[in-house]
Amino acid sequence: MVAGVAIYKSATENVISGSAQAVDQVRNWVYDQYPDAQLEGLSLEVGLHSLLMESVVKNMTMYLEKVDFKDLSVPLLSGVDAQIIEKAEDVKHHVINHLNNPSVWTQVMARLADCDVLVEVGPGTKLSEMAKKLYPEKSIIAINKRSDIDVLKKIVEPTTHTTPTEE
C-alpha cells in the first residue's frame, strides 16, 4: 500500500495519491485528527506525482537515455521544485522527477508572480484555470490545439519576454 501527497495546492489544500486502500487509511486518519476537515474524492486516471509511478519511472529512464535533449529556447518551470529549467541536462532529470514526486503548486505560482503571460502546454486547461484565480490580471492561455498558438502569438507580440526571477 502506498499513499502520499501528490500536489501541494495551498496551505490548507493538498491532493493525496496512492492505492485506494492507502488513500482510505489517510482519509480515516485525517478525520480522526481533524474532525472538521473537508475531504473530496477525485477521479484520477493515473497515479502521477506518486510512488505508484515507480515502474513507469524505471521504463521512462531507460527510454530517455536514448533521447538527445537540447537546451530549451523557452524556459520551463518545474512543478516538482519550482526551478527554472533551460539546460538540456536538466530537462531529462526533471521529466523523470515529475512522474513520482509531488507538485509544489504554491511555489510554482509564486515564481510566476513577475510574469505577464502564462502558457500551459496541454493537455487540458486545469492549471490555467487555477492560475487565473490567483492572477486574474495576467494573460493566461492553455495550448491544446494548433489554433491556440495563433491566439498566443496575438497575446505576446506586443509584450516583451519575461522569465520568472531566479532565487
Coordinates of N, CA and C in Angstrom, one line a residue, residues 6 8 11 18-19 26 49 62 65 69-71 75 87 93 103 109 111 133 149 151:
A6 N 0.5 14.2 -3.5 CA 0.8 14.3 -5.0 C 0.9 15.8 -5.4
Y8 N 0.9 19.8 -3.6 CA 0.7 20.8 -2.6 C 0.0 22.0 -3.2
A11 N -1.8 26.2 1.5 CA -1.5 25.8 2.9 C -2.6 24.9 3.5
G18 N -2.4 7.5 -4.3 CA -2.0 6.2 -3.9 C -3.0 5.1 -4.2
S19 N -2.7 4.0 -3.6 CA -3.6 2.9 -3.8 C -4.9 3.2 -3.0
V26 N -5.5 7.1 4.9 CA -5.1 8.5 5.1 C -6.4 9.3 5.4
H49 N 2.7 11.9 -9.9 CA 3.2 12.5 -8.7 C 3.2 11.6 -7.5
M62 N 15.0 4.5 -18.8 CA 15.7 3.7 -19.9 C 15.4 4.3 -21.3
E65 N 17.2 7.7 -21.9 CA 18.7 7.6 -22.1 C 19.0 7.7 -23.6
F69 N 18.5 15.5 -25.7 CA 17.8 16.7 -25.3 C 18.7 17.9 -25.7
K70 N 18.0 19.0 -26.1 CA 18.7 20.2 -26.4 C 18.3 21.3 -25.4
D71 N 19.2 22.3 -25.3 CA 18.8 23.4 -24.4 C 17.5 24.0 -24.8
P75 N 12.1 29.0 -21.4 CA 12.3 28.3 -20.1 C 11.1 27.5 -19.6
K87 N 18.6 24.2 -19.4 CA 19.7 23.4 -19.9 C 19.3 21.9 -20.2
H93 N 16.2 15.0 -16.2 CA 16.1 14.8 -14.8 C 14.7 15.3 -14.3
S103 N 3.9 17.7 -6.8 CA 4.0 19.0 -7.4 C 3.8 20.1 -6.3
M109 N 3.4 28.9 -8.5 CA 2.6 30.1 -8.7 C 3.4 31.3 -8.2
R111 N 6.6 31.8 -8.2 CA 7.7 32.1 -9.2 C 7.1 32.8 -10.4
K133 N -7.4 32.1 -11.2 CA -8.0 32.5 -9.9 C -7.0 33.3 -9.1
I149 N -2.1 28.4 -30.7 CA -0.8 29.1 -30.9 C -1.0 30.4 -31.5
V151 N -3.6 32.4 -31.1 CA -4.1 33.2 -30.0 C -2.9 33.7 -29.2

